[in-house]
Coordinates of C-alpha atoms in Angstrom, one line a residue:
T381 CA 9.0 -13.1 -19.7
K382 CA 6.2 -15.6 -20.3
E383 CA 8.0 -18.1 -18.1
I384 CA 8.4 -15.4 -15.5
S385 CA 4.9 -14.3 -15.5
E386 CA 3.6 -18.0 -15.3
K387 CA 5.3 -18.3 -11.7
Y388 CA 2.4 -15.7 -10.6
T389 CA -0.5 -16.6 -12.5
D390 CA -2.2 -19.0 -14.4
N391 CA -3.7 -16.1 -16.7
V392 CA -0.9 -15.6 -19.2
I393 CA -2.0 -14.7 -22.8
S394 CA 0.5 -16.0 -25.4
L395 CA 0.2 -13.9 -29.1
N396 CA 2.3 -15.0 -32.1
E397 CA 2.1 -11.4 -33.3
R398 CA 4.2 -8.5 -31.9
N399 CA 1.5 -6.0 -31.4
V400 CA 1.1 -4.2 -28.3
S401 CA -2.6 -2.9 -29.0
L402 CA -3.6 -6.4 -29.6
A403 CA -1.9 -7.8 -26.5
R404 CA -3.6 -4.8 -24.5
N405 CA -7.1 -5.6 -26.2
A406 CA -6.6 -9.2 -25.3
G407 CA -6.0 -8.5 -21.7
A408 CA -8.7 -6.2 -21.3
K409 CA -11.0 -8.9 -22.7
I410 CA -10.4 -11.2 -20.1
A411 CA -10.1 -9.1 -17.1
H412 CA -13.1 -9.3 -14.5
G413 CA -13.2 -6.0 -12.7
D414 CA -14.3 -2.7 -13.7
F415 CA -11.3 -1.0 -14.0
L416 CA -8.3 -1.6 -16.2
V417 CA -4.6 -0.6 -15.5
F418 CA -2.0 -1.3 -18.4
L419 CA 1.7 -1.4 -17.2
D420 CA 4.7 -1.4 -19.8
A421 CA 6.9 -4.2 -18.8
D422 CA 9.8 -2.1 -17.7
T423 CA 7.8 -0.2 -15.4
L424 CA 7.3 -1.0 -11.4
I425 CA 4.8 0.4 -9.6
G426 CA 4.3 1.2 -5.6
N427 CA 2.1 -0.2 -3.0
T428 CA -0.5 2.5 -3.4
V429 CA -0.7 3.0 -6.9
I430 CA -3.6 0.5 -7.4
E431 CA -5.3 1.8 -4.4
N432 CA -5.1 5.6 -5.3
V433 CA -6.1 4.8 -8.9
C434 CA -9.1 2.9 -8.0
T435 CA -10.1 5.7 -5.3
I436 CA -9.9 8.1 -8.6
L437 CA -12.1 5.9 -11.0
N438 CA -14.6 5.4 -8.1
K439 CA -15.4 8.9 -8.1
D440 CA -15.2 10.0 -11.6
E441 CA -15.3 9.2 -15.3
V442 CA -11.5 9.6 -15.7
F443 CA -8.6 7.8 -17.2
G444 CA -4.9 8.6 -16.9
T445 CA -1.4 7.9 -15.6
C446 CA 0.6 8.9 -12.6
K447 CA 3.8 10.3 -11.9
I448 CA 7.2 9.0 -12.4
K449 CA 10.4 8.3 -10.3
P450 CA 13.6 7.6 -11.8
E451 CA 15.2 4.2 -11.5
S452 CA 18.5 5.9 -10.3
K453 CA 19.8 8.9 -8.4
R454 CA 21.7 10.2 -11.8
M455 CA 20.9 13.7 -11.9
N456 CA 19.9 13.8 -15.4
D457 CA 17.1 11.1 -14.5
I458 CA 15.9 13.3 -11.4
L459 CA 15.8 16.4 -13.7
Y460 CA 13.8 14.5 -16.6
A461 CA 11.3 13.1 -14.1
Y462 CA 11.1 16.5 -12.4
V463 CA 10.3 18.1 -15.8
K464 CA 7.8 15.3 -17.0
N465 CA 6.3 15.4 -13.8
S466 CA 5.4 19.0 -14.0
F467 CA 3.6 18.7 -17.3
N468 CA 1.4 15.5 -16.4
D469 CA -1.5 17.3 -15.2
Y470 CA -1.5 19.0 -18.9
F471 CA -0.7 16.7 -21.3
R472 CA -2.2 13.1 -21.9
W473 CA 0.7 10.8 -21.9
S474 CA 2.0 7.8 -20.1
S475 CA 4.3 6.9 -17.5
G476 CA 4.5 3.5 -18.4
L477 CA 1.2 3.2 -16.7
I478 CA -2.4 4.0 -18.2
F479 CA -5.8 3.6 -16.4
C480 CA -9.3 3.7 -17.2
K481 CA -12.6 2.3 -16.6
K482 CA -13.5 -1.0 -18.5
S483 CA -16.8 0.7 -19.7
S484 CA -15.0 3.4 -21.3
F485 CA -12.3 1.1 -22.9
N486 CA -15.3 -0.6 -24.4
K487 CA -17.2 2.4 -25.6
I488 CA -14.0 3.3 -27.6
D489 CA -13.4 -0.2 -28.7
G490 CA -9.8 -0.3 -27.2
F491 CA -6.5 0.1 -28.7
D492 CA -6.6 0.3 -32.5
E493 CA -5.0 -3.0 -33.4
N494 CA -3.7 -1.3 -36.6
K495 CA -1.3 0.6 -34.3
K496 CA 1.1 -2.0 -33.2
T497 CA 3.4 0.0 -31.6
K498 CA 4.2 3.8 -31.9
G499 CA 1.2 5.9 -31.9
E500 CA -1.2 3.4 -30.1
L501 CA -1.4 5.1 -26.9
R502 CA -1.6 8.9 -28.3
D503 CA -4.6 7.5 -30.4
F504 CA -5.9 5.4 -27.2
L505 CA -5.7 8.4 -24.8
S506 CA -7.3 11.0 -27.6
R507 CA -10.4 8.9 -28.3
L508 CA -10.6 8.4 -24.4
N509 CA -10.5 12.1 -23.9
K510 CA -13.8 12.4 -26.1
I511 CA -15.8 10.6 -23.5
S512 CA -13.9 11.0 -20.4
K513 CA -11.4 13.4 -18.4
Y514 CA -7.9 13.0 -18.1
K515 CA -6.4 12.8 -14.7
C516 CA -2.7 12.3 -13.3
V517 CA -2.7 10.3 -9.8
N518 CA -0.4 12.7 -8.0
L519 CA 0.0 10.6 -5.0
S520 CA 1.5 7.8 -6.9
Y521 CA 4.6 7.1 -8.5
A522 CA 5.9 4.6 -11.5
V523 CA 9.3 3.7 -11.7
T524 CA 10.3 3.4 -15.3
S525 CA 13.2 2.8 -17.4
Q526 CA 15.6 5.7 -18.0
R527 CA 17.1 4.0 -21.2
R528 CA 16.1 6.8 -23.5
I529 CA 18.0 9.1 -21.0
M530 CA 21.1 7.4 -20.8
K531 CA 21.4 7.1 -24.5
G532 CA 20.0 10.5 -25.7
G533 CA 20.3 12.7 -22.5
V534 CA 17.8 14.6 -20.9
I535 CA 16.9 17.2 -23.9
G536 CA 17.2 14.2 -26.5
A537 CA 14.5 12.2 -24.5
A538 CA 12.3 15.4 -24.1
L539 CA 12.3 16.2 -27.6
Y540 CA 11.6 12.3 -28.5
W541 CA 8.5 12.2 -26.2
I542 CA 7.2 15.7 -27.3
K543 CA 7.5 14.4 -30.9
E544 CA 5.7 11.3 -29.9
Y545 CA 3.2 13.3 -28.4
T546 CA 2.6 15.4 -31.8
I547 CA 3.3 13.7 -34.7
S548 CA 1.2 10.4 -35.5
D549 CA 3.1 7.6 -37.4
N550 CA 2.7 3.7 -36.8
E551 CA 6.5 2.7 -37.0
D552 CA 8.1 0.6 -34.3
Y553 CA 9.7 2.6 -31.4
P554 CA 13.6 2.5 -31.6
A555 CA 15.0 -0.4 -29.4
I556 CA 17.1 1.1 -26.7
R557 CA 18.9 -1.8 -25.2

């Protein structure tokens, strides 16, 4: 990933510790803009995502995510995306993409670096929700990996993410490869 990233930018940060919160905070620290967009490594975005996110961030004090599109045409993937998108306006969760204003990020001191993997997003979004309003960008989509659905099925993946949304822990995400 580092070598691929270096083909596109000189601004690549290398960390010795495996800690997603530390990595996100390091990226936010060197970011020059007023808005931050955090994108998971297994997520792709369309051409209009950044434009639509910026439009929303320019209007209000908000943070949020966007809808998802499955990476395949399999019925299970389409069903899972439909169900998750149906709840995106009501639950603070990620589609593989999270956005916020840099000023809001700084007010809450960013991601909790003690939460190295699981629970970091729930904690971050919960703290943002105290000073800002959650918003799902309904005009844009992220295409994210469907590995969990392929491994555990639609119901298994849905139950996994409901558990992640409601129960706090600081364990690693189980590898799904």
